[in-house]
Structure formats: structure tokens, C-alpha cells
Amino acid sequence: MTIVREAIDAFPFEAEPFVIERREDLLLSAPLPHKGAREPRPPLQAAHFAPRYIDQPFVPPRGVYESEFIRVEWQTMDARQPFYHRNCGVDELSFQVDGDRTLMTELGSVELRPGDFTLLPDGVAHDNFGRRDIHLLFYVPGGVVPLQAPVRESRHLLPPFEGWQPAVLNELVTQGLAGPGQDVVMAPVDERLLLEQAARQPRRLQVLRAGDHEGTHWLYQAPEVRIGMARASASDGTRYTRHRDADELHYQVSGTRTLVTQRGCIELQPGDFVCVPRALAFTSIHHQPSSHLVLASRQPLPLVAPASRTAERFSPERLRELRGT
């Protein structure tokens, strides 16, 4: 019989949690027989996207999680995107997964490498030039603010990359979460004039990176969302977490781990997404370093991408084997 500790907390996770002790075998068990009909909740599901660039023609971004409150997309490219894009309604935050990318905007241009986060403010036009590039996109309303100092900033650069030639291109303006059916207008734009705006703008894009020390590093916050990175050299999974009022999305960046929850256990590897619903206890078990992106949301985060795996209930013996005890 393993006794574990459970930390019950609430968004934005700044107050001390309420910590209790539990019998793990009961915490993870099916309910005892009882009167009345209660539909069992389904096990968790994971979605997987290859975390290394694969040669392919340009494809539009693919939705991973989407609701009326927030949208998460997966984007790959090995060229420029077909047009400039201007959000009208959301901030657009990106995380560089693989390859290199030049982000060109009215607030300057900047080179992005794997592990870089950058925040594009609502209303600013932008284009990307990717080289074997994969990046995640988070469309978040309500005004996202950084929680730590940047490692570098965009600059007014012409040309923004070697071989660039100015042209008249299309600019797409979208509303809401910039999802399907939310286009407002597409019209031509003078690219040189657009990028020259940076010479007259005091604001700059800021690039953030998570620190190397262990724990969860919160990098951005909006009224109902926090985004950061969680790192741990190892975890025996004897401390559980339960968020009273927030879903928690994980994207596995490096290493492997077993996510243990009251709705099943699932092995996670780089490229995996999984969302732990609010009020559900969870922990991780791994013996080697692991890092994953974390998005905590006070609004639901339904999966819209195809599920690749489904969580399973692990026995106490299986958990002991995982821990090596």
C-alpha cells in the first residue's frame, strides 16, 4: 500500500496548495458498487505529431485543441507562408519545435530556434520564412503578458533574410480566434512598406526561453490562461496535483514519462499532446530528464486532432514496476 501526497491548487497557482495524504490504490481505483446511474468518464486520449520535420508540400496549420475560448495549432513549413496575416481579436503566441524560422512583422524581424517562445500582439501583421520548421501556435484572447525578461528582441531589418526581394503580397485579416470561417478580408499589401513600419515603432517582439532549473517555469499569463515549461530530472510520482479550476494541456518536448491520472495512465514521448481535465488528480513517473510545455486554462480544451492512444488503468503492481520499487 503506497501513501502519496496530493496538492489541490487553483489558477493562477500563486497560493500555497492544500496538501493531503492518500492511499494510491484507492485514488486510482474504479468506484465501489453504488446505487444510482453515473456514466463513467472516458479515459484520457493523446494526440501525436512527428516532432522532427518531414519533407512535404506546404500544408495549412492543423488544429490540435480548439474551443470558443482558445485555439492550439501545429504548423510545418520549409518556405514562406502564402500571405501576411493580421489577427484582430487575439494575441498569437508561438513555440519553436524544430528547424529555424524568420518571423517578419511591423515590430521588426527575429530569428527563432527550437525552444524559443515569442508573443505576437493582437493587430500586428506577420509572415514566416521557415527552414524545415515546426512550431506550435496558441491563439489567446484577453491580452497575454510575459512573466520574465526576454533573451532577445526583434529588430528593424531589411532585408529580413538573405535572398529576400520586396514584392506586393496578400494580407489576410481574421477575427475571433483566426480559425476556419473567421476570415474578414484579403487584400494586397506592399511588403517593403509593411516591414518599414518597424523603423517608426518603439515596440519590439520579445523572445523568451524557459530556464534550465527544475520545476514549472511560467512564461506568459492572460486572464484565464498560463503558459510555461515543466522540467524534472526524475520523478517517482508520489506527489499528485489536482487543479480545482483549470484544465492542463501538456506537449512533450523531450524525454519520456508515464502520466498517471484517475482516468488512466499513458506513456508520453516527444510530439505527444494530452490534456488533464480540471479536478482530476495526476502525476508523472520517469527516471531520466523530461520536459514538457504546459498550458493551464480556466476554459475547456477539447481535442480536435485525431487521437493516437488511449490511457489505460495501471495496477498497483505495474506502478511499483515503473518506480522500480
Short mmCIF file of C-alpha atoms in Angstrom, two decimals:
data_model
loop_
_atom_site.label_atom_id
_atom_site.label_comp_id
_atom_site.label_asym_id
_atom_site.label_seq_id
_atom_site.Cartn_x
_atom_site.Cartn_y
_atom_site.Cartn_z
CA MET A 1 0.00 0.00 0.00
CA THR A 2 1.58 3.28 -1.17
CA ILE A 3 0.71 6.54 0.61
CA VAL A 4 1.01 9.55 -1.71
CA ARG A 5 0.56 13.28 -1.23
CA GLU A 6 -1.96 15.27 -3.26
CA ALA A 7 -1.67 19.04 -3.76
CA ILE A 8 -5.01 20.73 -4.50
CA ASP A 9 -4.48 24.16 -6.04
CA ALA A 10 -6.21 26.85 -8.11
CA PHE A 11 -5.38 29.10 -11.05
CA PRO A 12 -3.05 31.08 -11.27
CA PHE A 13 -1.18 28.75 -8.83
CA GLU A 14 0.34 31.51 -6.71
CA ALA A 15 -1.21 30.50 -3.36
CA GLU A 16 0.01 27.57 -1.28
CA PRO A 17 -1.91 24.40 -2.22
CA PHE A 18 -3.97 22.31 0.18
CA VAL A 19 -1.91 19.10 0.64
CA ILE A 20 -3.43 15.84 1.83
CA GLU A 21 -2.34 12.19 2.06
CA ARG A 22 -3.99 9.41 0.05
CA ARG A 23 -3.85 5.66 -0.46
CA GLU A 24 -2.77 5.47 -4.08
CA ASP A 25 -4.51 2.16 -4.76
CA LEU A 26 -7.86 3.73 -3.83
CA LEU A 27 -7.15 7.04 -5.57
CA LEU A 28 -6.70 5.23 -8.90
CA SER A 29 -9.33 2.51 -8.47
CA ALA A 30 -12.77 2.15 -10.01
CA PRO A 31 -15.59 3.24 -7.68
CA LEU A 32 -17.20 0.84 -5.22
CA PRO A 33 -20.64 -0.52 -6.17
CA HIS A 34 -23.29 2.12 -5.56
CA LYS A 35 -26.93 2.90 -6.23
CA GLY A 36 -27.89 5.26 -8.98
CA ALA A 37 -26.66 5.62 -12.55
CA ARG A 38 -23.48 7.60 -13.15
CA GLU A 39 -21.91 7.43 -16.57
CA PRO A 40 -18.20 6.57 -16.28
CA ARG A 41 -15.94 9.28 -17.63
CA PRO A 42 -13.83 8.23 -20.66
CA PRO A 43 -10.09 7.64 -20.30
CA LEU A 44 -7.68 10.35 -21.40
CA GLN A 45 -6.53 10.42 -25.02
CA ALA A 46 -3.25 11.60 -26.52
CA ALA A 47 -2.57 13.04 -29.98
CA HIS A 48 0.82 12.74 -31.68
CA PHE A 49 2.60 14.88 -34.29
CA ALA A 50 6.09 13.98 -35.52
CA PRO A 51 8.45 16.34 -33.65
CA ARG A 52 11.05 16.37 -36.45
CA TYR A 53 10.46 17.97 -39.83
CA ILE A 54 9.35 15.63 -42.64
CA ASP A 55 9.69 16.72 -46.28
CA GLN A 56 6.27 17.58 -47.66
CA PRO A 57 4.46 20.31 -49.64
CA PHE A 58 3.15 23.29 -47.70
CA VAL A 59 0.04 22.39 -45.70
CA PRO A 60 -2.23 24.71 -43.71
CA PRO A 61 -1.92 24.66 -39.90
CA ARG A 62 -3.59 21.70 -38.24
CA GLY A 63 -5.83 22.18 -35.23
CA VAL A 64 -4.92 20.24 -32.08
CA TYR A 65 -7.19 21.72 -29.39
CA GLU A 66 -9.94 24.20 -30.10
CA SER A 67 -12.87 25.86 -28.36
CA GLU A 68 -14.62 29.21 -28.50
CA PHE A 69 -12.05 30.50 -25.96
CA ILE A 70 -8.65 29.28 -27.21
CA ARG A 71 -7.07 27.51 -30.19
CA VAL A 72 -3.85 25.45 -30.47
CA GLU A 73 -2.36 24.70 -33.91
CA TRP A 74 0.54 22.67 -35.33
CA GLN A 75 2.38 24.31 -38.26
CA THR A 76 5.16 23.00 -40.51
CA MET A 77 6.86 24.78 -43.44
CA ASP A 78 10.03 24.83 -45.50
CA ALA A 79 9.39 28.12 -47.30
CA ARG A 80 7.42 31.30 -46.78
CA GLN A 81 3.75 31.14 -45.94
CA PRO A 82 1.48 32.29 -48.81
CA PHE A 83 0.45 35.65 -47.27
CA TYR A 84 0.85 38.06 -44.36
CA HIS A 85 -1.64 37.53 -41.54
CA ARG A 86 -3.17 40.11 -39.19
CA ASN A 87 -5.14 38.92 -36.15
CA CYS A 88 -7.98 41.14 -34.98
CA GLY A 89 -9.18 39.66 -31.70
CA VAL A 90 -6.37 37.53 -30.23
CA ASP A 91 -2.71 37.53 -29.30
CA GLU A 92 -0.72 34.83 -31.12
CA LEU A 93 1.94 33.02 -29.11
CA SER A 94 4.34 30.54 -30.75
CA PHE A 95 6.76 27.86 -29.57
CA GLN A 96 9.52 26.68 -31.89
CA VAL A 97 9.62 22.86 -32.00
CA ASP A 98 12.12 22.13 -34.79
CA GLY A 99 14.09 23.89 -37.51
CA ASP A 100 14.64 27.64 -37.97
CA ARG A 101 12.13 30.37 -38.73
CA THR A 102 12.32 34.07 -39.59
CA LEU A 103 9.33 35.94 -38.17
CA MET A 104 8.75 39.21 -40.05
CA THR A 105 6.39 41.82 -38.59
CA GLU A 106 5.62 45.53 -38.29
CA LEU A 107 7.50 45.40 -34.97
CA GLY A 108 10.69 44.03 -36.54
CA SER A 109 12.05 40.66 -37.61
CA VAL A 110 13.64 37.94 -35.48
CA GLU A 111 15.24 34.52 -35.96
CA LEU A 112 13.67 31.69 -33.95
CA ARG A 113 15.33 28.44 -32.85
CA PRO A 114 13.94 25.32 -31.11
CA GLY A 115 12.85 26.18 -27.57
CA ASP A 116 12.04 29.83 -28.36
CA PHE A 117 8.72 31.37 -27.37
CA THR A 118 7.51 34.62 -28.90
CA LEU A 119 4.34 36.69 -28.49
CA LEU A 120 2.75 38.49 -31.43
CA PRO A 121 0.37 41.21 -30.19
CA ASP A 122 -3.20 41.46 -31.47
CA GLY A 123 -3.39 43.59 -34.64
CA VAL A 124 0.22 43.20 -35.85
CA ALA A 125 0.76 41.77 -39.37
CA HIS A 126 3.31 38.98 -39.75
CA ASP A 127 4.80 36.44 -42.14
CA ASN A 128 7.08 33.42 -41.61
CA PHE A 129 10.01 32.04 -43.56
CA GLY A 130 10.56 28.52 -42.24
CA ARG A 131 13.52 26.23 -42.90
CA ARG A 132 12.49 22.67 -42.02
CA ASP A 133 10.33 24.41 -39.45
CA ILE A 134 7.78 23.12 -36.94
CA HIS A 135 6.10 25.46 -34.49
CA LEU A 136 3.10 25.49 -32.20
CA LEU A 137 0.62 28.37 -32.28
CA PHE A 138 -1.62 29.46 -29.41
CA TYR A 139 -4.41 31.95 -30.16
CA VAL A 140 -5.38 33.53 -26.84
CA PRO A 141 -7.84 36.40 -26.26
CA GLY A 142 -7.69 38.80 -23.36
CA GLY A 143 -4.18 40.24 -23.53
CA VAL A 144 -1.19 37.95 -22.91
CA VAL A 145 1.68 39.37 -20.83
CA PRO A 146 5.21 37.93 -20.40
CA LEU A 147 6.27 36.88 -16.90
CA GLN A 148 10.04 37.02 -17.39
CA ALA A 149 12.67 39.05 -19.22
CA PRO A 150 13.39 38.29 -22.89
CA VAL A 151 16.60 36.68 -24.12
CA ARG A 152 16.50 38.81 -27.30
CA GLU A 153 14.22 41.11 -29.31
CA SER A 154 13.21 41.73 -32.91
CA ARG A 155 14.98 44.41 -34.98
CA HIS A 156 14.15 46.55 -37.97
CA LEU A 157 15.87 44.50 -40.68
CA LEU A 158 15.79 44.98 -44.45
CA PRO A 159 16.35 42.53 -45.92
CA PRO A 160 14.88 40.31 -43.15
CA PHE A 161 16.72 37.28 -44.57
CA GLU A 162 19.27 36.55 -47.28
CA GLY A 163 17.73 36.47 -50.75
CA TRP A 164 14.64 38.49 -49.78
CA GLN A 165 13.14 40.59 -52.56
CA PRO A 166 10.35 43.10 -51.84
CA ALA A 167 7.02 42.39 -53.50
CA VAL A 168 3.34 43.10 -53.37
CA LEU A 169 1.76 40.19 -51.50
CA ASN A 170 -1.60 39.38 -50.00
CA GLU A 171 -2.53 40.22 -46.40
CA LEU A 172 -5.22 38.15 -44.68
CA VAL A 173 -7.18 39.77 -41.83
CA THR A 174 -9.03 37.44 -39.44
CA GLN A 175 -11.32 37.97 -36.48
CA GLY A 176 -12.01 35.94 -33.34
CA LEU A 177 -9.59 33.04 -32.86
CA ALA A 178 -8.43 33.21 -36.51
CA GLY A 179 -9.91 29.79 -37.16
CA PRO A 180 -11.76 28.32 -40.14
CA GLY A 181 -14.57 30.61 -41.29
CA GLN A 182 -13.17 33.66 -39.47
CA ASP A 183 -11.52 35.37 -42.46
CA VAL A 184 -12.60 39.02 -42.81
CA VAL A 185 -10.77 40.23 -45.92
CA MET A 186 -7.72 39.52 -48.07
CA ALA A 187 -6.09 42.40 -49.97
CA PRO A 188 -2.67 43.22 -51.49
CA VAL A 189 -0.02 44.89 -49.35
CA ASP A 190 3.36 46.47 -50.13
CA GLU A 191 5.76 44.25 -48.18
CA ARG A 192 8.59 46.78 -48.00
CA LEU A 193 6.26 49.46 -46.65
CA LEU A 194 4.84 46.99 -44.12
CA LEU A 195 8.27 46.00 -42.77
CA GLU A 196 9.47 49.61 -42.75
CA GLN A 197 6.88 50.32 -40.03
CA ALA A 198 9.35 48.81 -37.55
CA ALA A 199 11.66 51.80 -38.02
CA ARG A 200 8.95 54.03 -36.53
CA GLN A 201 7.67 51.67 -33.84
CA PRO A 202 9.20 51.64 -30.34
CA ARG A 203 7.69 48.23 -29.51
CA ARG A 204 9.61 45.05 -30.30
CA LEU A 205 8.80 41.35 -30.31
CA GLN A 206 10.38 39.58 -27.34
CA VAL A 207 11.81 36.06 -27.39
CA LEU A 208 11.56 34.08 -24.15
CA ARG A 209 13.12 30.76 -23.16
CA ALA A 210 12.46 28.61 -20.10
CA GLY A 211 15.26 28.24 -17.56
CA ASP A 212 17.19 25.02 -17.03
CA HIS A 213 16.32 24.53 -13.35
CA GLU A 214 13.66 22.03 -12.32
CA GLY A 215 10.01 22.82 -11.78
CA THR A 216 7.38 24.70 -13.77
CA HIS A 217 8.55 27.98 -15.33
CA TRP A 218 5.52 30.16 -16.12
CA LEU A 219 6.40 32.39 -19.08
CA TYR A 220 3.09 34.03 -20.09
CA GLN A 221 -0.20 34.87 -18.46
CA ALA A 222 -3.61 36.02 -19.66
CA PRO A 223 -6.73 36.45 -17.52
CA GLU A 224 -7.65 32.76 -17.94
CA VAL A 225 -4.50 31.15 -19.34
CA ARG A 226 -0.92 30.46 -18.23
CA ILE A 227 1.78 29.00 -20.48
CA GLY A 228 5.19 27.71 -19.45
CA MET A 229 7.60 24.79 -19.35
CA ALA A 230 7.96 21.98 -16.80
CA ARG A 231 11.30 20.22 -16.30
CA ALA A 232 12.35 17.39 -13.97
CA SER A 233 15.42 15.16 -13.87
CA ALA A 234 13.31 12.31 -12.45
CA SER A 235 10.01 11.76 -10.63
CA ASP A 236 8.76 8.85 -8.53
CA GLY A 237 5.18 10.06 -8.96
CA THR A 238 4.31 10.10 -5.27
CA ARG A 239 3.12 13.72 -5.34
CA TYR A 240 -0.14 14.25 -7.21
CA THR A 241 -1.66 17.55 -8.34
CA ARG A 242 -5.36 18.44 -8.68
CA HIS A 243 -6.33 21.81 -10.20
CA ARG A 244 -9.69 22.92 -8.85
CA ASP A 245 -10.48 25.28 -11.73
CA ALA A 246 -8.19 24.68 -14.71
CA ASP A 247 -7.51 22.13 -17.44
CA GLU A 248 -3.79 21.46 -18.03
CA LEU A 249 -2.53 20.71 -21.53
CA HIS A 250 0.88 19.03 -21.92
CA TYR A 251 3.08 18.89 -25.02
CA GLN A 252 6.04 16.55 -24.50
CA VAL A 253 9.20 18.33 -25.66
CA SER A 254 11.99 15.97 -24.59
CA GLY A 255 12.43 12.72 -22.71
CA THR A 256 9.73 10.16 -21.95
CA ARG A 257 7.45 9.77 -18.93
CA THR A 258 4.35 7.98 -17.74
CA LEU A 259 1.44 10.28 -16.97
CA VAL A 260 -0.62 8.72 -14.16
CA THR A 261 -4.18 10.00 -13.64
CA GLN A 262 -7.53 8.93 -12.18
CA ARG A 263 -8.72 8.40 -15.76
CA GLY A 264 -5.88 6.18 -16.87
CA CYS A 265 -2.13 6.13 -17.42
CA ILE A 266 -0.34 6.85 -20.68
CA GLU A 267 3.27 6.77 -21.88
CA LEU A 268 4.33 10.11 -23.36
CA GLN A 269 7.13 10.73 -25.85
CA PRO A 270 8.24 13.85 -27.76
CA GLY A 271 5.46 15.03 -30.07
CA ASP A 272 2.62 13.87 -27.77
CA PHE A 273 -0.21 16.12 -26.60
CA VAL A 274 -2.53 15.29 -23.71
CA CYS A 275 -4.96 17.36 -21.66
CA VAL A 276 -5.69 16.69 -17.97
CA PRO A 277 -9.22 17.96 -17.15
CA ARG A 278 -9.83 20.20 -14.17
CA ALA A 279 -10.36 18.49 -10.81
CA LEU A 280 -8.55 15.30 -11.92
CA ALA A 281 -5.54 14.13 -9.87
CA PHE A 282 -2.37 13.40 -11.86
CA THR A 283 1.37 12.82 -11.53
CA SER A 284 4.33 11.63 -13.64
CA ILE A 285 6.84 8.80 -13.31
CA HIS A 286 10.21 8.85 -15.10
CA HIS A 287 13.84 8.04 -14.32
CA GLN A 288 15.53 10.27 -16.90
CA PRO A 289 15.20 14.03 -17.60
CA SER A 290 11.88 15.09 -19.08
CA SER A 291 10.46 18.43 -20.19
CA HIS A 292 7.00 19.38 -21.41
CA LEU A 293 5.19 22.57 -22.38
CA VAL A 294 2.30 23.37 -20.03
CA LEU A 295 -0.83 25.37 -20.86
CA ALA A 296 -3.26 25.87 -17.97
CA SER A 297 -6.70 27.14 -18.95
CA ARG A 298 -9.76 28.04 -16.92
CA GLN A 299 -11.81 27.23 -20.04
CA PRO A 300 -12.21 23.73 -21.52
CA LEU A 301 -9.67 22.48 -24.09
CA PRO A 302 -11.37 19.88 -26.31
CA LEU A 303 -9.15 17.75 -28.56
CA VAL A 304 -9.94 18.20 -32.27
CA ALA A 305 -6.95 16.31 -33.73
CA PRO A 306 -7.22 12.53 -34.19
CA ALA A 307 -6.33 10.64 -31.01
CA SER A 308 -3.30 8.37 -31.32
CA ARG A 309 -3.52 6.50 -27.98
CA THR A 310 -5.90 5.98 -25.07
CA ALA A 311 -4.94 5.83 -21.40
CA GLU A 312 -5.19 2.54 -19.50
CA ARG A 313 -5.75 1.78 -15.84
CA PHE A 314 -2.49 0.54 -14.24
CA SER A 315 -2.46 -1.89 -11.31
CA PRO A 316 -0.51 -1.10 -8.11
CA GLU A 317 1.97 -3.78 -9.20
CA ARG A 318 2.51 -2.06 -12.56
CA LEU A 319 3.14 1.25 -10.80
CA ARG A 320 5.66 -0.37 -8.47
CA GLU A 321 7.45 -1.79 -11.51
CA LEU A 322 7.53 1.67 -13.11
CA ARG A 323 9.03 3.13 -9.95
CA GLY A 324 11.49 0.27 -9.60
CA THR A 325 10.40 -0.44 -6.02
#
